[in-house]
């Protein structure tokens, strides 16, 4: 990875946005990458704006990978105010935002974020709506208690 990209990732990680669960979320998506073991969960909450249902807020949890966290931080800001369709139309590179082009070995990190977004926003992928903070499993809960109705999609199983 080149130094400029490392600097941009570190800058994004210096003040990561939208980390953690989102109480009262309308949609949740969880994806995993079987190759590197990374998992990422995205929560989305909508609001009505000018007669349209737009994303009010999105948050995420992830285990460890700096690039995935940086992309998720930028992407959750980027999709605010967009409809689900507009958010789903964003390409992997667009979600990485100001990080710029990622090297081939890191593209899957951005695809993890894209996959979580698809998992949350595409109706056929929807997980059960979280009932509230007390009942919303964290990403760690899902690992330790996997039978709580969480649908985990592994990216390499998806047909793209
Ligand atoms: Fe696999 Fe970043 S190294 S998601």
PDB file of C-alpha atoms and ligand atoms in Angstrom:
ATOM      1  CA  UNK A   1       0.000   0.000   0.000  1.00  0.00           C
ATOM      2  CA  UNK A   2       1.466   3.395  -0.875  1.00  0.00           C
ATOM      3  CA  UNK A   3       2.262   6.045   1.706  1.00  0.00           C
ATOM      4  CA  UNK A   4      -0.401   8.494   0.519  1.00  0.00           C
ATOM      5  CA  UNK A   5      -3.138   5.928   0.893  1.00  0.00           C
ATOM      6  CA  UNK A   6      -1.814   4.928   4.315  1.00  0.00           C
ATOM      7  CA  UNK A   7      -1.973   8.590   5.347  1.00  0.00           C
ATOM      8  CA  UNK A   8      -5.544   8.949   4.101  1.00  0.00           C
ATOM      9  CA  UNK A   9      -6.591   5.769   5.924  1.00  0.00           C
ATOM     10  CA  UNK A  10      -4.937   6.968   9.130  1.00  0.00           C
ATOM     11  CA  UNK A  11      -6.665  10.349   8.773  1.00  0.00           C
ATOM     12  CA  UNK A  12     -10.040   8.620   8.409  1.00  0.00           C
ATOM     13  CA  UNK A  13      -9.262   6.400  11.406  1.00  0.00           C
ATOM     14  CA  UNK A  14      -8.188   9.355  13.528  1.00  0.00           C
ATOM     15  CA  UNK A  15     -11.836  10.363  13.866  1.00  0.00           C
ATOM     16  CA  UNK A  16     -13.960   7.482  12.601  1.00  0.00           C
ATOM     17  CA  UNK A  17     -17.574   8.420  12.029  1.00  0.00           C
ATOM     18  CA  UNK A  18     -20.703   6.436  12.837  1.00  0.00           C
ATOM     19  CA  UNK A  19     -19.196   3.524  14.730  1.00  0.00           C
ATOM     20  CA  UNK A  20     -21.435   1.376  16.891  1.00  0.00           C
ATOM     21  CA  UNK A  21     -24.985   0.138  17.017  1.00  0.00           C
ATOM     22  CA  UNK A  22     -27.866   2.328  15.926  1.00  0.00           C
ATOM     23  CA  UNK A  23     -30.865   2.137  18.230  1.00  0.00           C
ATOM     24  CA  UNK A  24     -34.148   2.015  16.353  1.00  0.00           C
ATOM     25  CA  UNK A  25     -32.514   1.120  13.044  1.00  0.00           C
ATOM     26  CA  UNK A  26     -34.874   0.252  10.187  1.00  0.00           C
ATOM     27  CA  UNK A  27     -32.460  -2.111   8.442  1.00  0.00           C
ATOM     28  CA  UNK A  28     -29.382  -4.146   9.298  1.00  0.00           C
ATOM     29  CA  UNK A  29     -26.926  -5.950   7.067  1.00  0.00           C
ATOM     30  CA  UNK A  30     -24.058  -8.227   8.052  1.00  0.00           C
ATOM     31  CA  UNK A  31     -21.396  -9.609   5.761  1.00  0.00           C
ATOM     32  CA  UNK A  32     -18.275 -11.637   6.188  1.00  0.00           C
ATOM     33  CA  UNK A  33     -15.223 -12.382   4.112  1.00  0.00           C
ATOM     34  CA  UNK A  34     -14.249 -16.008   4.559  1.00  0.00           C
ATOM     35  CA  UNK A  35     -10.717 -15.396   3.255  1.00  0.00           C
ATOM     36  CA  UNK A  36      -9.579 -12.748   5.728  1.00  0.00           C
ATOM     37  CA  UNK A  37     -12.117 -13.436   8.487  1.00  0.00           C
ATOM     38  CA  UNK A  38     -13.364  -9.858   8.583  1.00  0.00           C
ATOM     39  CA  UNK A  39     -17.010  -9.153   9.373  1.00  0.00           C
ATOM     40  CA  UNK A  40     -18.926  -5.932   9.107  1.00  0.00           C
ATOM     41  CA  UNK A  41     -22.418  -4.971  10.208  1.00  0.00           C
ATOM     42  CA  UNK A  42     -24.248  -1.886   9.019  1.00  0.00           C
ATOM     43  CA  UNK A  43     -27.347  -0.317  10.572  1.00  0.00           C
ATOM     44  CA  UNK A  44     -29.528   2.107   8.620  1.00  0.00           C
ATOM     45  CA  UNK A  45     -32.280   4.435   9.772  1.00  0.00           C
ATOM     46  CA  UNK A  46     -34.546   6.298   7.359  1.00  0.00           C
ATOM     47  CA  UNK A  47     -36.476   9.542   7.531  1.00  0.00           C
ATOM     48  CA  UNK A  48     -38.988  11.293   5.310  1.00  0.00           C
ATOM     49  CA  UNK A  49     -37.609  14.267   3.412  1.00  0.00           C
ATOM     50  CA  UNK A  50     -39.471  16.147   0.685  1.00  0.00           C
ATOM     51  CA  UNK A  51     -41.805  13.204   0.225  1.00  0.00           C
ATOM     52  CA  UNK A  52     -38.951  10.719  -0.137  1.00  0.00           C
ATOM     53  CA  UNK A  53     -37.640   8.080   2.258  1.00  0.00           C
ATOM     54  CA  UNK A  54     -33.972   8.899   2.679  1.00  0.00           C
ATOM     55  CA  UNK A  55     -31.180   7.594   4.884  1.00  0.00           C
ATOM     56  CA  UNK A  56     -31.080   9.638   8.062  1.00  0.00           C
ATOM     57  CA  UNK A  57     -28.148   7.833   9.619  1.00  0.00           C
ATOM     58  CA  UNK A  58     -26.044   4.719   9.127  1.00  0.00           C
ATOM     59  CA  UNK A  59     -23.616   3.164  11.593  1.00  0.00           C
ATOM     60  CA  UNK A  60     -21.327   0.143  11.540  1.00  0.00           C
ATOM     61  CA  UNK A  61     -19.290  -2.300  13.552  1.00  0.00           C
ATOM     62  CA  UNK A  62     -16.288  -4.143  12.210  1.00  0.00           C
ATOM     63  CA  UNK A  63     -13.516  -6.348  13.494  1.00  0.00           C
ATOM     64  CA  UNK A  64     -10.171  -4.787  13.002  1.00  0.00           C
ATOM     65  CA  UNK A  65      -9.377  -4.186   9.349  1.00  0.00           C
ATOM     66  CA  UNK A  66      -8.322  -0.540   9.105  1.00  0.00           C
ATOM     67  CA  UNK A  67      -9.265  -0.145   5.462  1.00  0.00           C
ATOM     68  CA  UNK A  68     -12.760  -1.556   5.987  1.00  0.00           C
ATOM     69  CA  UNK A  69     -13.269   0.733   8.982  1.00  0.00           C
ATOM     70  CA  UNK A  70     -12.027   3.772   7.040  1.00  0.00           C
ATOM     71  CA  UNK A  71     -14.291   2.978   4.077  1.00  0.00           C
ATOM     72  CA  UNK A  72     -17.285   2.289   6.346  1.00  0.00           C
ATOM     73  CA  UNK A  73     -16.687   5.580   8.137  1.00  0.00           C
ATOM     74  CA  UNK A  74     -16.635   7.511   4.862  1.00  0.00           C
ATOM     75  CA  UNK A  75     -19.456   5.532   3.259  1.00  0.00           C
ATOM     76  CA  UNK A  76     -21.849   5.967   6.185  1.00  0.00           C
ATOM     77  CA  UNK A  77     -21.402   9.722   5.818  1.00  0.00           C
ATOM     78  CA  UNK A  78     -21.729   9.578   2.029  1.00  0.00           C
ATOM     79  CA  UNK A  79     -25.082   7.790   2.021  1.00  0.00           C
ATOM     80  CA  UNK A  80     -26.805  10.240   4.369  1.00  0.00           C
ATOM     81  CA  UNK A  81     -29.692  11.944   2.641  1.00  0.00           C
ATOM     82  CA  UNK A  82     -29.778   9.390  -0.186  1.00  0.00           C
ATOM     83  CA  UNK A  83     -32.632   7.042  -0.953  1.00  0.00           C
ATOM     84  CA  UNK A  84     -31.915   3.324  -0.700  1.00  0.00           C
ATOM     85  CA  UNK A  85     -31.818   3.161  -4.500  1.00  0.00           C
ATOM     86  CA  UNK A  86     -29.312   6.020  -4.706  1.00  0.00           C
ATOM     87  CA  UNK A  87     -27.114   4.420  -2.050  1.00  0.00           C
ATOM     88  CA  UNK A  88     -27.239   1.057  -3.805  1.00  0.00           C
ATOM     89  CA  UNK A  89     -26.229   2.711  -7.083  1.00  0.00           C
ATOM     90  CA  UNK A  90     -22.885   3.810  -5.584  1.00  0.00           C
ATOM     91  CA  UNK A  91     -19.961   1.821  -6.893  1.00  0.00           C
ATOM     92  CA  UNK A  92     -17.288   0.268  -4.665  1.00  0.00           C
ATOM     93  CA  UNK A  93     -14.772   2.996  -5.522  1.00  0.00           C
ATOM     94  CA  UNK A  94     -17.293   5.734  -4.757  1.00  0.00           C
ATOM     95  CA  UNK A  95     -17.919   4.309  -1.293  1.00  0.00           C
ATOM     96  CA  UNK A  96     -14.191   4.592  -0.564  1.00  0.00           C
ATOM     97  CA  UNK A  97     -14.616   8.346  -1.154  1.00  0.00           C
ATOM     98  CA  UNK A  98     -11.565  10.451  -0.395  1.00  0.00           C
ATOM     99  CA  UNK A  99      -9.398   7.392   0.198  1.00  0.00           C
ATOM    100  CA  UNK A 100      -9.153   7.265  -3.572  1.00  0.00           C
ATOM    101  CA  UNK A 101      -8.388   4.132  -5.563  1.00  0.00           C
ATOM    102  CA  UNK A 102      -7.522   1.146  -3.401  1.00  0.00           C
ATOM    103  CA  UNK A 103      -4.784  -1.344  -4.333  1.00  0.00           C
ATOM    104  CA  UNK A 104      -6.047  -4.700  -5.601  1.00  0.00           C
ATOM    105  CA  UNK A 105      -5.394  -6.464  -2.290  1.00  0.00           C
ATOM    106  CA  UNK A 106      -7.592  -3.908  -0.457  1.00  0.00           C
ATOM    107  CA  UNK A 107     -10.526  -3.667  -2.848  1.00  0.00           C
ATOM    108  CA  UNK A 108     -12.280  -6.488  -1.000  1.00  0.00           C
ATOM    109  CA  UNK A 109     -12.271  -4.273   2.132  1.00  0.00           C
ATOM    110  CA  UNK A 110     -14.460  -1.728   0.334  1.00  0.00           C
ATOM    111  CA  UNK A 111     -16.518  -4.579  -1.133  1.00  0.00           C
ATOM    112  CA  UNK A 112     -17.235  -5.696   2.419  1.00  0.00           C
ATOM    113  CA  UNK A 113     -18.826  -2.299   3.098  1.00  0.00           C
ATOM    114  CA  UNK A 114     -20.710  -2.441  -0.198  1.00  0.00           C
ATOM    115  CA  UNK A 115     -21.900  -5.953   0.670  1.00  0.00           C
ATOM    116  CA  UNK A 116     -23.157  -4.829   4.076  1.00  0.00           C
ATOM    117  CA  UNK A 117     -25.011  -1.958   2.428  1.00  0.00           C
ATOM    118  CA  UNK A 118     -26.627  -4.334  -0.047  1.00  0.00           C
ATOM    119  CA  UNK A 119     -27.434  -6.760   2.735  1.00  0.00           C
ATOM    120  CA  UNK A 120     -29.179  -3.983   4.679  1.00  0.00           C
ATOM    121  CA  UNK A 121     -30.958  -2.240   1.803  1.00  0.00           C
ATOM    122  CA  UNK A 122     -31.965  -4.942  -0.646  1.00  0.00           C
ATOM    123  CA  UNK A 123     -35.303  -6.323   0.579  1.00  0.00           C
ATOM    124  CA  UNK A 124     -34.445  -9.936  -0.209  1.00  0.00           C
ATOM    125  CA  UNK A 125     -31.403  -9.695   2.080  1.00  0.00           C
ATOM    126  CA  UNK A 126     -33.065  -7.948   4.999  1.00  0.00           C
ATOM    127  CA  UNK A 127     -32.321  -9.236   8.472  1.00  0.00           C
ATOM    128  CA  UNK A 128     -35.047  -9.136  11.097  1.00  0.00           C
ATOM    129  CA  UNK A 129     -35.527  -5.555  12.231  1.00  0.00           C
ATOM    130  CA  UNK A 130     -33.818  -4.955  15.573  1.00  0.00           C
ATOM    131  CA  UNK A 131     -36.333  -4.513  18.378  1.00  0.00           C
ATOM    132  CA  UNK A 132     -34.243  -2.001  20.306  1.00  0.00           C
ATOM    133  CA  UNK A 133     -30.873  -1.540  21.941  1.00  0.00           C
ATOM    134  CA  UNK A 134     -31.443  -4.288  24.494  1.00  0.00           C
ATOM    135  CA  UNK A 135     -32.371  -6.803  21.821  1.00  0.00           C
ATOM    136  CA  UNK A 136     -30.090  -5.685  19.025  1.00  0.00           C
ATOM    137  CA  UNK A 137     -27.196  -8.144  18.843  1.00  0.00           C
ATOM    138  CA  UNK A 138     -23.749  -6.667  18.457  1.00  0.00           C
ATOM    139  CA  UNK A 139     -21.401  -8.095  15.910  1.00  0.00           C
ATOM    140  CA  UNK A 140     -19.610  -9.901  18.714  1.00  0.00           C
ATOM    141  CA  UNK A 141     -22.922 -11.336  19.986  1.00  0.00           C
ATOM    142  CA  UNK A 142     -23.548 -12.747  16.539  1.00  0.00           C
ATOM    143  CA  UNK A 143     -20.284 -14.637  16.668  1.00  0.00           C
ATOM    144  CA  UNK A 144     -20.868 -16.053  20.112  1.00  0.00           C
ATOM    145  CA  UNK A 145     -24.630 -16.646  19.711  1.00  0.00           C
ATOM    146  CA  UNK A 146     -25.120 -17.174  15.985  1.00  0.00           C
ATOM    147  CA  UNK A 147     -28.731 -18.408  16.217  1.00  0.00           C
ATOM    148  CA  UNK A 148     -30.350 -15.043  16.967  1.00  0.00           C
ATOM    149  CA  UNK A 149     -31.924 -14.501  13.575  1.00  0.00           C
ATOM    150  CA  UNK A 150     -28.900 -12.780  12.082  1.00  0.00           C
ATOM    151  CA  UNK A 151     -28.325 -13.521   8.460  1.00  0.00           C
ATOM    152  CA  UNK A 152     -24.635 -13.481   7.661  1.00  0.00           C
ATOM    153  CA  UNK A 153     -23.734 -13.273   4.002  1.00  0.00           C
ATOM    154  CA  UNK A 154     -20.277 -14.336   2.907  1.00  0.00           C
ATOM    155  CA  UNK A 155     -19.183 -12.220  -0.016  1.00  0.00           C
ATOM    156  CA  UNK A 156     -17.496 -15.034  -1.894  1.00  0.00           C
ATOM    157  CA  UNK A 157     -20.821 -16.892  -1.934  1.00  0.00           C
ATOM    158  CA  UNK A 158     -22.593 -14.061  -3.711  1.00  0.00           C
ATOM    159  CA  UNK A 159     -23.005 -14.258  -7.433  1.00  0.00           C
ATOM    160  CA  UNK A 160     -21.632 -11.018  -8.856  1.00  0.00           C
TER     161      UNK A 160
HETATM  162 FE1  LIG B   1     -10.201  -8.310   4.612  1.00  0.00          FE
HETATM  163 FE2  LIG B   1      -9.793  -5.684   4.979  1.00  0.00          FE
HETATM  164  S1  LIG B   1      -8.314  -7.294   4.993  1.00  0.00           S
HETATM  165  S2  LIG B   1     -11.686  -6.727   4.842  1.00  0.00           S
END
